[in-house]
mmCIF file of C-alpha atoms in Angstrom:
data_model
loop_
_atom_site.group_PDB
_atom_site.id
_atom_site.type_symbol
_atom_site.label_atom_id
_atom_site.label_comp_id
_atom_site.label_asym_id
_atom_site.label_seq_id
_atom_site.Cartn_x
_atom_site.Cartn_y
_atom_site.Cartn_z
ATOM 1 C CA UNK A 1 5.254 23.497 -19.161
ATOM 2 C CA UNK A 2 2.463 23.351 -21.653
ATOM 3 C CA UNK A 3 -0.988 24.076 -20.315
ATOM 4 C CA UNK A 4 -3.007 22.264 -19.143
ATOM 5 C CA UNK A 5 -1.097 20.443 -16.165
ATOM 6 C CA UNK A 6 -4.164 17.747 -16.327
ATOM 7 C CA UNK A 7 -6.640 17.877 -18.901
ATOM 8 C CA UNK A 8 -9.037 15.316 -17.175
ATOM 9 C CA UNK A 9 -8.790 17.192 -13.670
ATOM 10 C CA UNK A 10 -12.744 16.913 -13.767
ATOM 11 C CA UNK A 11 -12.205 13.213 -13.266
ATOM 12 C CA UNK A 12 -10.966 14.440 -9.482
ATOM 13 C CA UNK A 13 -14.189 16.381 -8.566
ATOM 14 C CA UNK A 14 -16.387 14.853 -5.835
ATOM 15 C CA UNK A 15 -19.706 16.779 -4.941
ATOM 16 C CA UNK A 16 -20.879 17.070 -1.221
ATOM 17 C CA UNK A 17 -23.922 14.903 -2.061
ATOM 18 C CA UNK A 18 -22.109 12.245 -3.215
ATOM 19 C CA UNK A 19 -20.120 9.100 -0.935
ATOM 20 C CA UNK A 20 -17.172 8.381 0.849
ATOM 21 C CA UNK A 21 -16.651 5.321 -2.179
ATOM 22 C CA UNK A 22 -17.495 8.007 -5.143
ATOM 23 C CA UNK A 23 -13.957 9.517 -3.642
ATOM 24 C CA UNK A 24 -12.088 6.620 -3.621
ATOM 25 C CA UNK A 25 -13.535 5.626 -7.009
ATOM 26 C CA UNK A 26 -12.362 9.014 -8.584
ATOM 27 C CA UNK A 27 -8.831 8.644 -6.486
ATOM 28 C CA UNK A 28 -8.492 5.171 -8.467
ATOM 29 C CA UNK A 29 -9.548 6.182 -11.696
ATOM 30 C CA UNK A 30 -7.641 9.803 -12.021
ATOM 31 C CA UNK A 31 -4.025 7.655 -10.846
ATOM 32 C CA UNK A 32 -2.757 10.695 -8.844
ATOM 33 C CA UNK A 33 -3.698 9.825 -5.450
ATOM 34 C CA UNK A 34 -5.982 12.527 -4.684
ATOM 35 C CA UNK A 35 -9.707 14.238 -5.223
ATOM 36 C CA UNK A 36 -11.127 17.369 -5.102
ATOM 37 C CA UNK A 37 -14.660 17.931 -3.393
ATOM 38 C CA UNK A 38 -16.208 20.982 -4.587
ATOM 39 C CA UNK A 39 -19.896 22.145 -4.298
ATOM 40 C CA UNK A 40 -22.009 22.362 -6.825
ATOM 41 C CA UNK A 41 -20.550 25.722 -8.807
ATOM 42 C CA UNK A 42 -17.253 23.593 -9.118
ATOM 43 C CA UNK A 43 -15.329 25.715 -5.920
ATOM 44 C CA UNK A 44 -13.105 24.161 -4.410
ATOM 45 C CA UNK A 45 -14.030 22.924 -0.082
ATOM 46 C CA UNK A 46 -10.989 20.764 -0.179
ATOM 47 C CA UNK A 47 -8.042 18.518 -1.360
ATOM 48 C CA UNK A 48 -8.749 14.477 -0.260
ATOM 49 C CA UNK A 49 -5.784 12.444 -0.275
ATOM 50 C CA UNK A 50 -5.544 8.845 -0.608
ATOM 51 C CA UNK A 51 -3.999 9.233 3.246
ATOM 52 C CA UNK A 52 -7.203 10.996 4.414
ATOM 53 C CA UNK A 53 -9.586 7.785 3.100
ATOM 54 C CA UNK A 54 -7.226 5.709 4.677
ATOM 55 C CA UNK A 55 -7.646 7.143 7.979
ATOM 56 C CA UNK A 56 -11.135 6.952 8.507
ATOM 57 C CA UNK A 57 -10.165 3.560 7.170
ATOM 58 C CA UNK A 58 -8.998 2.904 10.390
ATOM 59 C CA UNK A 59 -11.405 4.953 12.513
ATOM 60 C CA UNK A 60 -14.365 2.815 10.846
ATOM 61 C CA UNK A 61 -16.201 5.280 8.877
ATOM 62 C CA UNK A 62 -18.676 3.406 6.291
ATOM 63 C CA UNK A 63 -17.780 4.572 2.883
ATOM 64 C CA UNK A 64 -21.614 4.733 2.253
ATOM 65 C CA UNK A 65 -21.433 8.538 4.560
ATOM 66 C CA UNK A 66 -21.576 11.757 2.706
ATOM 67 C CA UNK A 67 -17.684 12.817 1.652
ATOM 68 C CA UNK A 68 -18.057 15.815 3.678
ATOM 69 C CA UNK A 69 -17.297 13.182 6.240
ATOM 70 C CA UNK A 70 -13.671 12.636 5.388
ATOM 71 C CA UNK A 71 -13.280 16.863 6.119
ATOM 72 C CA UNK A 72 -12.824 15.545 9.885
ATOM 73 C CA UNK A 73 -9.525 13.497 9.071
ATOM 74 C CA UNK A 74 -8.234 16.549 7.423
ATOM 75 C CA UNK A 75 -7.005 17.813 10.988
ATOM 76 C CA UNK A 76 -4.766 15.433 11.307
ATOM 77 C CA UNK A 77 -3.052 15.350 7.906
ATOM 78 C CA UNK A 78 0.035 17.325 7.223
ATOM 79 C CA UNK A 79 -2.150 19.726 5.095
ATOM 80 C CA UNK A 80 -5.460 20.412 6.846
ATOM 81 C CA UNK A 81 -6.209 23.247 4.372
ATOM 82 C CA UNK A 82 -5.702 22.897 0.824
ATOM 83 C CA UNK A 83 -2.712 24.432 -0.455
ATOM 84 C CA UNK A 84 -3.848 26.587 -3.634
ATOM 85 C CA UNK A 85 -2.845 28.577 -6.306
ATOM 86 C CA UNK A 86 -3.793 31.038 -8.942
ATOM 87 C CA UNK A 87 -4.595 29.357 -12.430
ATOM 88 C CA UNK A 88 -1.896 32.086 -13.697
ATOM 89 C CA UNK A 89 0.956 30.803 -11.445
ATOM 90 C CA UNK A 90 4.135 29.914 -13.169
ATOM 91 C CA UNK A 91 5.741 26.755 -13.381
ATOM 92 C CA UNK A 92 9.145 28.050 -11.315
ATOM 93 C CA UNK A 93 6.702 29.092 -8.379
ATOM 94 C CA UNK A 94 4.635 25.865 -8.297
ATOM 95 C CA UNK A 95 7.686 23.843 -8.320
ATOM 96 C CA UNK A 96 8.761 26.073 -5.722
ATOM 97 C CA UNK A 97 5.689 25.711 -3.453
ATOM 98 C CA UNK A 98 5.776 21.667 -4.068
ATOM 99 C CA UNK A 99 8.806 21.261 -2.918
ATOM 100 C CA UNK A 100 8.873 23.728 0.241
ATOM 101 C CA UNK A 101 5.455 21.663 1.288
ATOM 102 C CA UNK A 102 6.328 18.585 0.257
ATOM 103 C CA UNK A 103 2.615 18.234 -2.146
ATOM 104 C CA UNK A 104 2.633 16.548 -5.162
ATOM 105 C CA UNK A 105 -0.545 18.624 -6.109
ATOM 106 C CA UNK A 106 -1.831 21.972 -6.389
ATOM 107 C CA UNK A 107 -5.276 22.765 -7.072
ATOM 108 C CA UNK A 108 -5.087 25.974 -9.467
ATOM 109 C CA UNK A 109 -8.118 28.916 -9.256
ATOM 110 C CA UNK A 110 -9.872 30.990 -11.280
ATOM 111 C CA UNK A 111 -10.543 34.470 -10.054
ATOM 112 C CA UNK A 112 -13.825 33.122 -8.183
ATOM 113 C CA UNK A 113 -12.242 29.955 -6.351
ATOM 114 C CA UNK A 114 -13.336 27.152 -9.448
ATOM 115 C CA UNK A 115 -10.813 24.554 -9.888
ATOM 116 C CA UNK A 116 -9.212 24.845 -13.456
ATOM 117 C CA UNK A 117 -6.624 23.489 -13.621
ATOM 118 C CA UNK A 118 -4.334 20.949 -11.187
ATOM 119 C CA UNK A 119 -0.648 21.084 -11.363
ATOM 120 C CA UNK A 120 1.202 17.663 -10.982
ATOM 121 C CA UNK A 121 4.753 17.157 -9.456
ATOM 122 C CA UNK A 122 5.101 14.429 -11.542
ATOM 123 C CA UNK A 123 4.543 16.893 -15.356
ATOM 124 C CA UNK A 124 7.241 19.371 -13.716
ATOM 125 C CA UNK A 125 9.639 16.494 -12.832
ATOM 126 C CA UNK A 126 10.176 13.342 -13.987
ATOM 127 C CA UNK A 127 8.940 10.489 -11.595
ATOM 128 C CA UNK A 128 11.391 8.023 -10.700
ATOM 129 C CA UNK A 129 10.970 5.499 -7.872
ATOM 130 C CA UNK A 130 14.769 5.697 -7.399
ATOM 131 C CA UNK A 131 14.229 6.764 -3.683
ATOM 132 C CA UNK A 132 12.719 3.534 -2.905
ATOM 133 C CA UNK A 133 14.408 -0.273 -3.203
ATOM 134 C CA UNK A 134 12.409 -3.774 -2.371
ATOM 135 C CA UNK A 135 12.843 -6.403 -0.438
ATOM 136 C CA UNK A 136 10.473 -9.621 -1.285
ATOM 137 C CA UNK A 137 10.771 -12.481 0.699
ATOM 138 C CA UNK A 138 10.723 -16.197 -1.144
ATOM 139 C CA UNK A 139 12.501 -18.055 0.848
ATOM 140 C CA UNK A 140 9.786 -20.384 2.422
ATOM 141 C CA UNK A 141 9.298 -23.741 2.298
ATOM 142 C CA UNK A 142 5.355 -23.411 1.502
ATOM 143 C CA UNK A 143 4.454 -26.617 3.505
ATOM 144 C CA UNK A 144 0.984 -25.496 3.923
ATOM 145 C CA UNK A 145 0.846 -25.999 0.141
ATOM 146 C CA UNK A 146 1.955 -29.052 -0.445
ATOM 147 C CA UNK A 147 1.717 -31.203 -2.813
ATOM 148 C CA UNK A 148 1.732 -27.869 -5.336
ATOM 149 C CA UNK A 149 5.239 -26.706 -3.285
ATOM 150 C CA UNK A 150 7.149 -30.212 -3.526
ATOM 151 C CA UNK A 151 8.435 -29.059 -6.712
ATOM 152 C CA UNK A 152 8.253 -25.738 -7.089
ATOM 153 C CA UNK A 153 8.850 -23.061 -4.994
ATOM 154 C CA UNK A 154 5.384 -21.180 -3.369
ATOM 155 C CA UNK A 155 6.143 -17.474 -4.827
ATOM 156 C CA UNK A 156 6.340 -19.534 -8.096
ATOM 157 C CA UNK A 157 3.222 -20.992 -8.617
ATOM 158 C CA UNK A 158 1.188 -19.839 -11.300
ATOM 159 C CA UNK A 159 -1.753 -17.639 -11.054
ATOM 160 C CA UNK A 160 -3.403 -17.047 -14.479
ATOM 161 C CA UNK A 161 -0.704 -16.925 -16.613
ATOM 162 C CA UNK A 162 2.457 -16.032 -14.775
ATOM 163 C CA UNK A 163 3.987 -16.654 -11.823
ATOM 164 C CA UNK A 164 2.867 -15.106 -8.490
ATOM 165 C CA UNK A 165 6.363 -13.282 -7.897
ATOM 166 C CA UNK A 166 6.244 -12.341 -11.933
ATOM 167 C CA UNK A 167 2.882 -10.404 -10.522
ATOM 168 C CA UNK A 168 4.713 -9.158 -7.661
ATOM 169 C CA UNK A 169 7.673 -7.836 -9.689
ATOM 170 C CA UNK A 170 5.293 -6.108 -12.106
ATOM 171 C CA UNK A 171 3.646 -3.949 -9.854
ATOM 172 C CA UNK A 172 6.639 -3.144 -8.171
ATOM 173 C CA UNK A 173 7.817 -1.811 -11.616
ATOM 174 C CA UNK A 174 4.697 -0.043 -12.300
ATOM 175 C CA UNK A 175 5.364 1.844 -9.211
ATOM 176 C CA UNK A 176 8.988 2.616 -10.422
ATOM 177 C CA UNK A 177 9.936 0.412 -8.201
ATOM 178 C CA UNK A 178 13.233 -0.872 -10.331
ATOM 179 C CA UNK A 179 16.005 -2.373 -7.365
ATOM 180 C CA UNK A 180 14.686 -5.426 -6.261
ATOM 181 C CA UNK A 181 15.994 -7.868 -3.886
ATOM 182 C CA UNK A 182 14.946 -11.315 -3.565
ATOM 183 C CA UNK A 183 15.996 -13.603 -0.926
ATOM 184 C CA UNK A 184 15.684 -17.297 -1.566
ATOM 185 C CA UNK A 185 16.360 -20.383 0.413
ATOM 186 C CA UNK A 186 13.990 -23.416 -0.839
ATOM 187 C CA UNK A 187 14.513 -24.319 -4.760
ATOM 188 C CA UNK A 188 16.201 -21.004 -5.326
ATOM 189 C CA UNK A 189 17.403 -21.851 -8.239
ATOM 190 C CA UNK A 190 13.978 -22.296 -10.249
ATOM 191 C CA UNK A 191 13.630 -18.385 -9.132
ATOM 192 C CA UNK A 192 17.101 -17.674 -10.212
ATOM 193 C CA UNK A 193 16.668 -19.267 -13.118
ATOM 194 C CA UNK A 194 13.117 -17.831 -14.637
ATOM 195 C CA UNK A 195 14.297 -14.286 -13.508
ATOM 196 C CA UNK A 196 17.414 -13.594 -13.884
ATOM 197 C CA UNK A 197 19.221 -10.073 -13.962
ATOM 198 C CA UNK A 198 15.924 -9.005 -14.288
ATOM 199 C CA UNK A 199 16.718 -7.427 -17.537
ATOM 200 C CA UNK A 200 13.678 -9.153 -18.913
ATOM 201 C CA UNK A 201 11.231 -7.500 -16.397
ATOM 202 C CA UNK A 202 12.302 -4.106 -16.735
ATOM 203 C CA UNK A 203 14.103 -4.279 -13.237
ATOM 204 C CA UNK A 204 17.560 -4.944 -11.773
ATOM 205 C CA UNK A 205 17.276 -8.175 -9.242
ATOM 206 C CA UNK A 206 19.849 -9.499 -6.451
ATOM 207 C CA UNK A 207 19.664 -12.123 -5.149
ATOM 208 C CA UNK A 208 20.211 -13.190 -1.480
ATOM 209 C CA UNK A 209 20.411 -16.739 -0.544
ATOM 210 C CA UNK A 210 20.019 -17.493 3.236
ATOM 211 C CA UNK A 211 21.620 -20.495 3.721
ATOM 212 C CA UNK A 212 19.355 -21.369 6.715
ATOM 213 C CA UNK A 213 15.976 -20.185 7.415
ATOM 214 C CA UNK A 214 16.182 -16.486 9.171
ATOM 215 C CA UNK A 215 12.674 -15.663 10.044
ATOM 216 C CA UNK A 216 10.407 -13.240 7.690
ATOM 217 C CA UNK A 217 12.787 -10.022 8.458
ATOM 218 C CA UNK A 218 16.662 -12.190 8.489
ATOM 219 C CA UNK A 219 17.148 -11.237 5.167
ATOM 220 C CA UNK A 220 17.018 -7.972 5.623
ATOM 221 C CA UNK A 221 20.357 -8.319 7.820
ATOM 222 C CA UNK A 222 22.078 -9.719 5.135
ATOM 223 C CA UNK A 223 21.934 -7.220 2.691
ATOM 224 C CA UNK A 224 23.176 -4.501 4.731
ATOM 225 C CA UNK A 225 22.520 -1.264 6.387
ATOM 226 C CA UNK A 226 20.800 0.788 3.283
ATOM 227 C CA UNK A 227 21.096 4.541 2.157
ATOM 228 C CA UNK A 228 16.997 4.521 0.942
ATOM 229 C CA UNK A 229 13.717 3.609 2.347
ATOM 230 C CA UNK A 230 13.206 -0.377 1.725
ATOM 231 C CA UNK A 231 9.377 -2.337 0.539
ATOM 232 C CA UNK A 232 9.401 -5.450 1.751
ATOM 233 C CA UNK A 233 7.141 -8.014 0.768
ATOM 234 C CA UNK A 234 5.978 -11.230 1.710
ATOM 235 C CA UNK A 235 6.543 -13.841 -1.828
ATOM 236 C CA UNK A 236 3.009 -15.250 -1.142
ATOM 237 C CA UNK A 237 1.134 -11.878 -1.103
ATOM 238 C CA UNK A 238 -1.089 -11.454 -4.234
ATOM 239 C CA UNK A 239 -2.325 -7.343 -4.065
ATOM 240 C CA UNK A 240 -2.603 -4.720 -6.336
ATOM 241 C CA UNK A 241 -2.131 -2.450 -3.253
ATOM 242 C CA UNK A 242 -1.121 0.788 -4.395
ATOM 243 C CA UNK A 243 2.968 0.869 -3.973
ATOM 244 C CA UNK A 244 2.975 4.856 -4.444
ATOM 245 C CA UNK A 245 0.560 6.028 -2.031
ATOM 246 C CA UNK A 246 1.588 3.397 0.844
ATOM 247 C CA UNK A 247 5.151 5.303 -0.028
ATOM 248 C CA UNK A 248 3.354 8.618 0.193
ATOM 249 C CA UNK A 249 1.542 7.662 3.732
ATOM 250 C CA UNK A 250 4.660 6.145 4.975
ATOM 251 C CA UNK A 251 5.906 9.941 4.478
ATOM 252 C CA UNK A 252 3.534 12.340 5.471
ATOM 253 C CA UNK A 253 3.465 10.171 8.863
ATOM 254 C CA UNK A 254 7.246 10.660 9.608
ATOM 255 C CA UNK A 255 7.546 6.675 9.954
ATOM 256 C CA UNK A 256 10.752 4.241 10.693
ATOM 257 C CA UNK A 257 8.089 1.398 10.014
ATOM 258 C CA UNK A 258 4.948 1.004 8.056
ATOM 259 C CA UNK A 259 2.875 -2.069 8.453
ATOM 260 C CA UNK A 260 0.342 -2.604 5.664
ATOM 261 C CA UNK A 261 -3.251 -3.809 7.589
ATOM 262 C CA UNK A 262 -6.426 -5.734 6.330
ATOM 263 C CA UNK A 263 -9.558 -5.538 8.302
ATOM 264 C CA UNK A 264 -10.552 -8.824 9.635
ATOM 265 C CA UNK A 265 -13.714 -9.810 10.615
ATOM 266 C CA UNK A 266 -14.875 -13.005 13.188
ATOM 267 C CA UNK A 267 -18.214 -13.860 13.822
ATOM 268 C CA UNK A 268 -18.681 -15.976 16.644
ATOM 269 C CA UNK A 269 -21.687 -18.653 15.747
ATOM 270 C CA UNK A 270 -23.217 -18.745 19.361
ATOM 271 C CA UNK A 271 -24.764 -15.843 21.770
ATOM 272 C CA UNK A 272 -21.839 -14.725 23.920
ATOM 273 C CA UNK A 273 -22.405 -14.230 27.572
ATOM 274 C CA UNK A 274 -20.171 -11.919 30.325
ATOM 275 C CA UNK A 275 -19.355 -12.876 33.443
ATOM 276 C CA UNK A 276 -18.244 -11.151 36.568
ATOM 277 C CA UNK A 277 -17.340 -14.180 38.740
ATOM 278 C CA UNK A 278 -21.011 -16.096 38.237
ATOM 279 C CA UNK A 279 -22.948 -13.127 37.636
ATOM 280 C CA UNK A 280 -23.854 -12.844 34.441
ATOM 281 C CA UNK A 281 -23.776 -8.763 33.122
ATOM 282 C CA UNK A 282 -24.233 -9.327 29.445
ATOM 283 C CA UNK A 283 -25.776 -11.475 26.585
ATOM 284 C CA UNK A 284 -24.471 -10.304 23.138
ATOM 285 C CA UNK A 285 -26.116 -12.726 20.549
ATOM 286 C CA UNK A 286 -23.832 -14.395 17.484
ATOM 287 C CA UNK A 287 -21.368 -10.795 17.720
ATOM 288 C CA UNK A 288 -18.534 -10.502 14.899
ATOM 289 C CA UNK A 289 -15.298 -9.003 16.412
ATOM 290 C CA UNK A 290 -13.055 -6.978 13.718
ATOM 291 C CA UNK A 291 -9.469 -6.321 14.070
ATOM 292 C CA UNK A 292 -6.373 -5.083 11.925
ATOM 293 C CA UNK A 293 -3.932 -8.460 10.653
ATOM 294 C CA UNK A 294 -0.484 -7.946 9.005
ATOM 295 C CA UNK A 295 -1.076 -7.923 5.294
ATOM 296 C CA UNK A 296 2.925 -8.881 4.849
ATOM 297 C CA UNK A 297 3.720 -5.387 3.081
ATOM 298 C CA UNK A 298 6.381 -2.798 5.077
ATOM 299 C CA UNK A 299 7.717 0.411 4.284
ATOM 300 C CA UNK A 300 11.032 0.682 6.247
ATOM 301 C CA UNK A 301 13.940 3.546 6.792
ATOM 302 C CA UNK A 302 17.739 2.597 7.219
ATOM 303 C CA UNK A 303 17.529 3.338 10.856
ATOM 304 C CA UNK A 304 15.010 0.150 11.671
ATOM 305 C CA UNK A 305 18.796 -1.644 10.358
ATOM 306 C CA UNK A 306 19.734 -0.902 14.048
ATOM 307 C CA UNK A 307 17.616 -3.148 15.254
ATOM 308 C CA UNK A 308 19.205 -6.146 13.535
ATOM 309 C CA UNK A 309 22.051 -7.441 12.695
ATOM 310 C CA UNK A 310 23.582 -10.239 10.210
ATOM 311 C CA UNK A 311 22.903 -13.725 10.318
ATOM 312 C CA UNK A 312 20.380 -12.648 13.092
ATOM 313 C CA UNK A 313 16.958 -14.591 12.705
ATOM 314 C CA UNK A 314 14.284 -12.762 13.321
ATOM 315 C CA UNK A 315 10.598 -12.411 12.437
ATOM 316 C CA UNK A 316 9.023 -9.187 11.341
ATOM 317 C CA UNK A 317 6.626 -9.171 14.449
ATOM 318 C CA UNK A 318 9.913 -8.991 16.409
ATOM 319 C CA UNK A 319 11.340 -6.320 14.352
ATOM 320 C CA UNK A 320 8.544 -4.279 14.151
ATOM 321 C CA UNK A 321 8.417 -4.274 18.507
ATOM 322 C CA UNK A 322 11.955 -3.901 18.058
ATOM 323 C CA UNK A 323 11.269 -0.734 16.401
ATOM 324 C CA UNK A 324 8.715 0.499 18.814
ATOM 325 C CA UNK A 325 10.942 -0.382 22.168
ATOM 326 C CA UNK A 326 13.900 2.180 20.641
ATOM 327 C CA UNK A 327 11.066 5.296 20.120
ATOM 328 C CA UNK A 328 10.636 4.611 16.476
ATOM 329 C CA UNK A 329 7.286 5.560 14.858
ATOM 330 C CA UNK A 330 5.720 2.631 13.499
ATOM 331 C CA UNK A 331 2.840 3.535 11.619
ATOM 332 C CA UNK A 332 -0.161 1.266 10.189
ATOM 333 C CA UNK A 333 -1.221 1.547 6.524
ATOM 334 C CA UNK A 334 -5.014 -0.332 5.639
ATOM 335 C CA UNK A 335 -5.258 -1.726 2.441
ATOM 336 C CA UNK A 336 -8.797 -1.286 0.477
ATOM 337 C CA UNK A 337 -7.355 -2.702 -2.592
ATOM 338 C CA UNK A 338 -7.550 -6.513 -3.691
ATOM 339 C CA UNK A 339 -5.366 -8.401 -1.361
ATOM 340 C CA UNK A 340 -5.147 -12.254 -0.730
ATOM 341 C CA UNK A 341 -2.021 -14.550 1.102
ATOM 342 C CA UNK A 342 -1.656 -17.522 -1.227
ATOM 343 C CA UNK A 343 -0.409 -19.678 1.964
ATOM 344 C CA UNK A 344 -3.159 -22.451 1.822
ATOM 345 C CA UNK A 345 -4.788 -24.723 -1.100
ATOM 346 C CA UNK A 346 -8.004 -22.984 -0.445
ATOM 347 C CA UNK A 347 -6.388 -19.590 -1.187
ATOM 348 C CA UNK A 348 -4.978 -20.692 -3.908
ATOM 349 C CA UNK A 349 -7.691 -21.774 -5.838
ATOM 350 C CA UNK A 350 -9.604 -18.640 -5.105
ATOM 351 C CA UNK A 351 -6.430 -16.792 -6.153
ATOM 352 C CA UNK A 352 -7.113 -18.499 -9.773
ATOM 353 C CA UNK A 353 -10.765 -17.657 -9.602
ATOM 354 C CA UNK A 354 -10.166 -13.998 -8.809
ATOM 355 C CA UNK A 355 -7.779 -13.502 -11.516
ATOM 356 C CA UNK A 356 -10.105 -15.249 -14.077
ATOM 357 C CA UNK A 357 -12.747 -12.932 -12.720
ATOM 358 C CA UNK A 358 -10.915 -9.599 -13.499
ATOM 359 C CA UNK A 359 -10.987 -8.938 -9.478
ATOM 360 C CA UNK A 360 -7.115 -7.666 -9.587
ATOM 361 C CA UNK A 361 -7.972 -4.931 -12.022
ATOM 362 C CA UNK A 362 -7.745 -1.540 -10.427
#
């Protein structure tokens, strides 16, 4: 391997003085799912994972804290401390090391602890996304939609200047993401027809035609018990949710079933009051309540396949509990990246502002 692994590794380095969002902006920008927070004579504290953002994610931490902050999800990530290596290291042992761990990265030191260097998985073997096959789900009628669906299928709608599921597909190959199945039920032929073998898109499609409407997880019945982990995706989702580190979460966390999240939050317009019988314990005035929705985005193993079976209709909220009744590990995955479902009129039109405004751009 020619040295440098990474020229750019600098673009990695977080500072204790700076923010929880400096970290994810250098995570974004550097591609590799990762930064390095280092203090101020460039030595390395620790490794921060994508995973390890996304966890306080889900704890609530405001990405305005220090980044020293995320150093208390690190106990609960498959690699609390950072796994490290000379600068001098050869390419045979870092492979070696990668592979035994299961890291995609290893920080590499200089004789004092500075990061030099960072060796990449991905520059000692090719990256292929042949490990993972997806699902996305256009079958729907898209009455909510109407009059925009009475011709045209809801996944096929344009946003900008492509279809939705031409958006879809595209980030799916971007990921490396190249087997894609799409099941269809309502106007599937306008899908079959603009897609194709898929030749066109740089991915192979199948197509799977439910010839009555089997819930958002039926599909998956139909196509079999598979060998690889399966992305399924809802056909009205417009994200640029990164495919690759869901995939890597979905891993570390030993998951049958992830379910990607969005934070919701409901303020209620009036001053709430609690009751114990007539007494009344509490006033809280005009309080917003936040919880985790389904964002329509799963990461699924073969064995969640036991749970259904063909021509079975079922939803995806059944599946998933499905999942969790037979001891399966279902895991939840929050999404920080753009995200909208393009299920109403409303949404739609915002969908075409946001894409005019740049706001899908990583």
């Amino acid at each position: 391997m020619q040295r440098p692994f990474f020229p750019n590794f600098t673009q990695c380095l977080v500072v204790t003085s700076e923010a929880i969002r400096d970290v994810v902006r250098r995570i974004d920008q550097s591609r590799i799912g990762m930064a390095l927070l280092v203090d101020d004579g460039q030595r390395l504290i620790a490794t921060i994972t994508d995973g390890d953002v996304r966890r306080a994610m889900l704890a609530g931490v405001n990405f305005d804290e220090l980044a020293r902050r995320l150093l208390d999800f690190k106990s609960s990530s498959a690699h609390p401390v950072a796994i490290t290596r000379s600068v001098n290291t050869s390419d045979e042992e870092l492979l070696r090391i990668m592979r035994t761990a299961d890291v995609q990265h290893i920080p590499l030191l200089d004789e004092d602890g500075r990061v030099v260097d960072l060796a990449l998985l991905r520059a000692l073997v090719p990256e292929t996304g042949d490990d993972i096959r997806a699902v996305v789900m256009a079958g729907g009628f898209g009455t909510r939609l109407r009059p925009f669906t009475d011709d045209t299928p809801k996944p096929m709608l344009p946003v900008g200047d492509k279809p939705l599921l031409e958006r879809t597909i595209d980030n799916l190959r971007e990921a490396g993401i190249t087997e894609v199945n799409i099941s269809t039920h309502y106007l599937h032929k306008k899908i079959v027809d603009h897609f194709g073998s898929g030749a066109q898109f740089g991915v192979h499609l199948h197509y799977v035609q439910e010839e009555r409407p089997l819930g958002t997880a039926g599909a998956l019945g139909l196509l079999g018990r598979p060998t690889q982990t399966t992305l399924v995706i809802n056909g009205d989702v417009l994200t640029n949710v990164d495919f690759r580190a869901m995939a890597e979460f979905h891993r570390s966390h030993g998951a049958v079933l992830t379910v990607a999240v969005r934070l919701y939050e409901m303020a209620v317009p009036y001053g709430v009051i609690d009751c114990d019988d007539v007494r009344v314990t509490a006033v809280r005035e005009k309080p917003s309540f936040r919880f985790l929705v389904n964002a329509g985005i799963y990461l699924i193993e073969p064995r969640a396949w036991d749970f259904i079976s063909h021509g079975d209709r079922i939803d995806m909220t059944q599946m998933i509990e499905r999942v969790i009744a037979g001891g399966g590990n279902v895991v939840s995955f929050p999404i920080r990246e753009y995200w909208l479902d393009v299920g109403r009129p409303d949404d739609y039109e915002r969908a075409q502002r946001d894409m005019a405004a740049g706001r899908l751009e990583r």
